[in-house]
């Protein structure tokens, strides 16, 4: 991309109508943005069009845009699997990315997972899924059920699950 293309901006508009401006070069990490704009084979575009992200609420889209802008200047180091550590900080060495998810509540974290998946932003999906998986490590089934907001099975449902999926239960 030449210098003019780096200056091209685009607006991403949330479900509630709030728009967030960012450089197109940063926004194109989201496949949904690339798909909405006709890039040539070199990834170049003449006039990027704004994109409505109707499945993402404003607070979440604001965080997504923050991620895209930062990622453009400092890409996230690939998260290796198998994981090196059982903690988020042990697997994500870059301080900005550690801090990006610090202090956000569970609903926002799950909204970010969903937005990253919908917008096809693989590095953000990897980062948010890692955060969730680290939160689940070492937890009991009841604790995981609570974190993931999964309702408790009725006795009948549990009996059916145990019968149909014996391999899951370690009894």
mmCIF file of C-alpha atoms in Angstrom:
data_model
loop_
_atom_site.group_PDB
_atom_site.id
_atom_site.type_symbol
_atom_site.label_atom_id
_atom_site.label_comp_id
_atom_site.label_asym_id
_atom_site.label_seq_id
_atom_site.Cartn_x
_atom_site.Cartn_y
_atom_site.Cartn_z
ATOM 1 C CA UNK A 1 0.000 0.000 0.000
ATOM 2 C CA UNK A 2 1.205 3.464 -0.733
ATOM 3 C CA UNK A 3 1.118 6.411 1.700
ATOM 4 C CA UNK A 4 -2.249 7.679 0.406
ATOM 5 C CA UNK A 5 -3.881 4.305 0.988
ATOM 6 C CA UNK A 6 -2.603 4.247 4.558
ATOM 7 C CA UNK A 7 -4.478 7.509 5.130
ATOM 8 C CA UNK A 8 -7.798 6.183 3.802
ATOM 9 C CA UNK A 9 -10.301 5.911 6.603
ATOM 10 C CA UNK A 10 -13.471 3.946 7.055
ATOM 11 C CA UNK A 11 -16.351 4.095 9.508
ATOM 12 C CA UNK A 12 -17.687 1.006 11.202
ATOM 13 C CA UNK A 13 -21.240 1.491 12.415
ATOM 14 C CA UNK A 14 -22.704 -0.504 15.285
ATOM 15 C CA UNK A 15 -26.187 -1.949 15.635
ATOM 16 C CA UNK A 16 -27.215 1.120 17.615
ATOM 17 C CA UNK A 17 -25.914 3.516 14.943
ATOM 18 C CA UNK A 18 -22.698 4.766 16.535
ATOM 19 C CA UNK A 19 -19.839 5.126 14.047
ATOM 20 C CA UNK A 20 -16.159 4.594 14.721
ATOM 21 C CA UNK A 21 -13.557 5.922 12.298
ATOM 22 C CA UNK A 22 -10.286 4.113 11.763
ATOM 23 C CA UNK A 23 -7.693 3.687 9.032
ATOM 24 C CA UNK A 24 -8.822 1.256 6.350
ATOM 25 C CA UNK A 25 -5.436 -0.454 6.628
ATOM 26 C CA UNK A 26 -6.304 -1.354 10.230
ATOM 27 C CA UNK A 27 -9.960 -2.205 9.554
ATOM 28 C CA UNK A 28 -9.131 -4.660 6.773
ATOM 29 C CA UNK A 29 -7.918 -7.197 9.347
ATOM 30 C CA UNK A 30 -11.657 -7.882 9.718
ATOM 31 C CA UNK A 31 -12.710 -10.078 6.814
ATOM 32 C CA UNK A 32 -16.191 -8.579 6.986
ATOM 33 C CA UNK A 33 -14.643 -5.215 6.023
ATOM 34 C CA UNK A 34 -12.661 -6.725 3.138
ATOM 35 C CA UNK A 35 -15.736 -8.595 1.935
ATOM 36 C CA UNK A 36 -17.788 -5.375 1.927
ATOM 37 C CA UNK A 37 -15.138 -3.589 -0.150
ATOM 38 C CA UNK A 38 -13.822 -4.741 -3.493
ATOM 39 C CA UNK A 39 -10.085 -5.048 -3.049
ATOM 40 C CA UNK A 40 -7.922 -5.914 -6.023
ATOM 41 C CA UNK A 41 -5.539 -8.864 -5.869
ATOM 42 C CA UNK A 42 -2.906 -6.712 -4.128
ATOM 43 C CA UNK A 43 -5.276 -5.843 -1.275
ATOM 44 C CA UNK A 44 -5.638 -2.295 -2.551
ATOM 45 C CA UNK A 45 -8.865 -0.336 -2.807
ATOM 46 C CA UNK A 46 -9.758 2.982 -4.390
ATOM 47 C CA UNK A 47 -12.454 4.302 -2.072
ATOM 48 C CA UNK A 48 -13.228 2.157 0.969
ATOM 49 C CA UNK A 49 -16.892 2.127 1.890
ATOM 50 C CA UNK A 50 -18.187 2.386 5.429
ATOM 51 C CA UNK A 51 -19.476 -0.871 6.868
ATOM 52 C CA UNK A 52 -22.451 -1.478 9.130
ATOM 53 C CA UNK A 53 -21.734 -4.090 11.768
ATOM 54 C CA UNK A 54 -25.346 -4.769 12.700
ATOM 55 C CA UNK A 55 -24.633 -7.715 14.996
ATOM 56 C CA UNK A 56 -22.335 -5.750 17.321
ATOM 57 C CA UNK A 57 -23.387 -3.229 19.964
ATOM 58 C CA UNK A 58 -21.535 0.097 20.367
ATOM 59 C CA UNK A 59 -19.468 -0.616 23.522
ATOM 60 C CA UNK A 60 -18.190 -3.847 21.995
ATOM 61 C CA UNK A 61 -17.486 -2.312 18.579
ATOM 62 C CA UNK A 62 -15.542 0.458 20.296
ATOM 63 C CA UNK A 63 -13.274 -2.199 21.877
ATOM 64 C CA UNK A 64 -12.960 -4.001 18.530
ATOM 65 C CA UNK A 65 -11.863 -0.766 16.835
ATOM 66 C CA UNK A 66 -9.354 -0.136 19.643
ATOM 67 C CA UNK A 67 -7.951 -3.623 19.011
ATOM 68 C CA UNK A 68 -7.788 -3.155 15.218
ATOM 69 C CA UNK A 69 -5.972 0.170 15.482
ATOM 70 C CA UNK A 70 -3.425 -1.178 17.944
ATOM 71 C CA UNK A 71 -2.944 -4.457 16.073
ATOM 72 C CA UNK A 72 -2.109 -2.487 12.921
ATOM 73 C CA UNK A 73 0.874 -0.868 14.666
ATOM 74 C CA UNK A 74 1.851 -3.809 16.929
ATOM 75 C CA UNK A 75 0.515 -7.195 15.791
ATOM 76 C CA UNK A 76 -0.269 -9.756 18.440
ATOM 77 C CA UNK A 77 2.418 -12.398 18.690
ATOM 78 C CA UNK A 78 0.962 -15.742 17.672
ATOM 79 C CA UNK A 79 -0.494 -17.700 20.574
ATOM 80 C CA UNK A 80 1.284 -21.041 20.496
ATOM 81 C CA UNK A 81 -0.465 -24.319 21.064
ATOM 82 C CA UNK A 82 -0.121 -26.272 23.152
ATOM 83 C CA UNK A 83 -0.172 -23.397 25.601
ATOM 84 C CA UNK A 84 3.035 -22.550 27.452
ATOM 85 C CA UNK A 85 1.229 -21.714 30.684
ATOM 86 C CA UNK A 86 -2.150 -22.020 32.426
ATOM 87 C CA UNK A 87 -2.475 -18.252 32.807
ATOM 88 C CA UNK A 88 -3.425 -15.594 30.296
ATOM 89 C CA UNK A 89 -0.374 -13.489 31.168
ATOM 90 C CA UNK A 90 1.880 -16.523 30.813
ATOM 91 C CA UNK A 91 0.747 -16.996 27.213
ATOM 92 C CA UNK A 92 0.384 -13.361 26.133
ATOM 93 C CA UNK A 93 3.669 -11.558 26.668
ATOM 94 C CA UNK A 94 2.739 -8.199 25.107
ATOM 95 C CA UNK A 95 1.611 -5.817 27.829
ATOM 96 C CA UNK A 96 -0.912 -3.917 25.708
ATOM 97 C CA UNK A 97 -2.799 -7.113 24.868
ATOM 98 C CA UNK A 98 -2.706 -8.240 28.504
ATOM 99 C CA UNK A 99 -4.193 -4.909 29.563
ATOM 100 C CA UNK A 100 -6.729 -4.829 26.702
ATOM 101 C CA UNK A 101 -8.836 -7.538 28.362
ATOM 102 C CA UNK A 102 -8.066 -6.616 31.977
ATOM 103 C CA UNK A 103 -11.057 -5.409 33.928
ATOM 104 C CA UNK A 104 -13.729 -6.193 31.344
ATOM 105 C CA UNK A 105 -16.739 -8.069 32.622
ATOM 106 C CA UNK A 106 -17.810 -11.521 31.489
ATOM 107 C CA UNK A 107 -20.648 -10.340 29.208
ATOM 108 C CA UNK A 108 -18.276 -7.977 27.369
ATOM 109 C CA UNK A 109 -15.683 -10.734 26.995
ATOM 110 C CA UNK A 110 -18.288 -13.021 25.434
ATOM 111 C CA UNK A 111 -19.514 -10.144 23.230
ATOM 112 C CA UNK A 112 -15.928 -9.684 22.010
ATOM 113 C CA UNK A 113 -15.635 -13.409 21.232
ATOM 114 C CA UNK A 114 -18.878 -13.216 19.261
ATOM 115 C CA UNK A 115 -17.868 -9.996 17.464
ATOM 116 C CA UNK A 116 -14.442 -11.381 16.565
ATOM 117 C CA UNK A 117 -16.079 -14.490 15.175
ATOM 118 C CA UNK A 118 -18.763 -12.573 13.233
ATOM 119 C CA UNK A 119 -16.277 -10.025 11.868
ATOM 120 C CA UNK A 120 -13.700 -12.767 11.171
ATOM 121 C CA UNK A 121 -10.868 -11.154 13.140
ATOM 122 C CA UNK A 122 -8.752 -14.208 13.911
ATOM 123 C CA UNK A 123 -6.186 -12.564 16.255
ATOM 124 C CA UNK A 124 -8.965 -11.061 18.390
ATOM 125 C CA UNK A 125 -10.829 -14.376 18.412
ATOM 126 C CA UNK A 126 -7.632 -16.163 19.486
ATOM 127 C CA UNK A 127 -6.976 -13.620 22.253
ATOM 128 C CA UNK A 128 -10.507 -13.636 23.663
ATOM 129 C CA UNK A 129 -10.861 -17.428 23.483
ATOM 130 C CA UNK A 130 -7.541 -17.775 25.285
ATOM 131 C CA UNK A 131 -8.826 -15.479 28.031
ATOM 132 C CA UNK A 132 -11.994 -17.581 28.408
ATOM 133 C CA UNK A 133 -10.088 -20.864 28.381
ATOM 134 C CA UNK A 134 -7.653 -19.610 31.047
ATOM 135 C CA UNK A 135 -10.633 -18.605 33.193
ATOM 136 C CA UNK A 136 -12.009 -22.145 32.884
ATOM 137 C CA UNK A 137 -8.779 -24.015 33.654
ATOM 138 C CA UNK A 138 -8.913 -25.893 36.940
ATOM 139 C CA UNK A 139 -12.585 -25.137 37.533
ATOM 140 C CA UNK A 140 -15.229 -27.656 38.522
ATOM 141 C CA UNK A 141 -18.178 -28.433 36.275
ATOM 142 C CA UNK A 142 -20.418 -26.244 38.439
ATOM 143 C CA UNK A 143 -17.986 -23.327 38.278
ATOM 144 C CA UNK A 144 -17.709 -23.679 34.487
ATOM 145 C CA UNK A 145 -21.501 -23.855 34.215
ATOM 146 C CA UNK A 146 -21.736 -20.594 36.167
ATOM 147 C CA UNK A 147 -19.017 -18.811 34.152
ATOM 148 C CA UNK A 148 -20.568 -19.856 30.836
ATOM 149 C CA UNK A 149 -24.108 -19.220 32.090
ATOM 150 C CA UNK A 150 -25.188 -22.786 31.333
ATOM 151 C CA UNK A 151 -28.332 -23.838 33.198
ATOM 152 C CA UNK A 152 -28.106 -26.851 35.472
ATOM 153 C CA UNK A 153 -29.510 -30.026 33.958
ATOM 154 C CA UNK A 154 -32.691 -31.445 35.384
ATOM 155 C CA UNK A 155 -32.291 -34.958 36.836
ATOM 156 C CA UNK A 156 -33.988 -36.377 33.725
ATOM 157 C CA UNK A 157 -31.682 -34.434 31.364
ATOM 158 C CA UNK A 158 -28.618 -35.536 33.325
ATOM 159 C CA UNK A 159 -29.701 -39.193 33.205
ATOM 160 C CA UNK A 160 -30.212 -38.934 29.441
ATOM 161 C CA UNK A 161 -26.838 -37.231 28.995
ATOM 162 C CA UNK A 162 -25.088 -39.882 31.094
ATOM 163 C CA UNK A 163 -26.739 -42.638 29.073
ATOM 164 C CA UNK A 164 -26.070 -41.099 25.631
ATOM 165 C CA UNK A 165 -22.615 -39.675 26.342
ATOM 166 C CA UNK A 166 -20.987 -42.017 28.856
ATOM 167 C CA UNK A 167 -17.488 -41.019 27.732
ATOM 168 C CA UNK A 168 -17.992 -37.484 29.090
ATOM 169 C CA UNK A 169 -18.649 -38.564 32.651
ATOM 170 C CA UNK A 170 -15.738 -39.827 34.739
ATOM 171 C CA UNK A 171 -17.803 -41.587 37.394
#
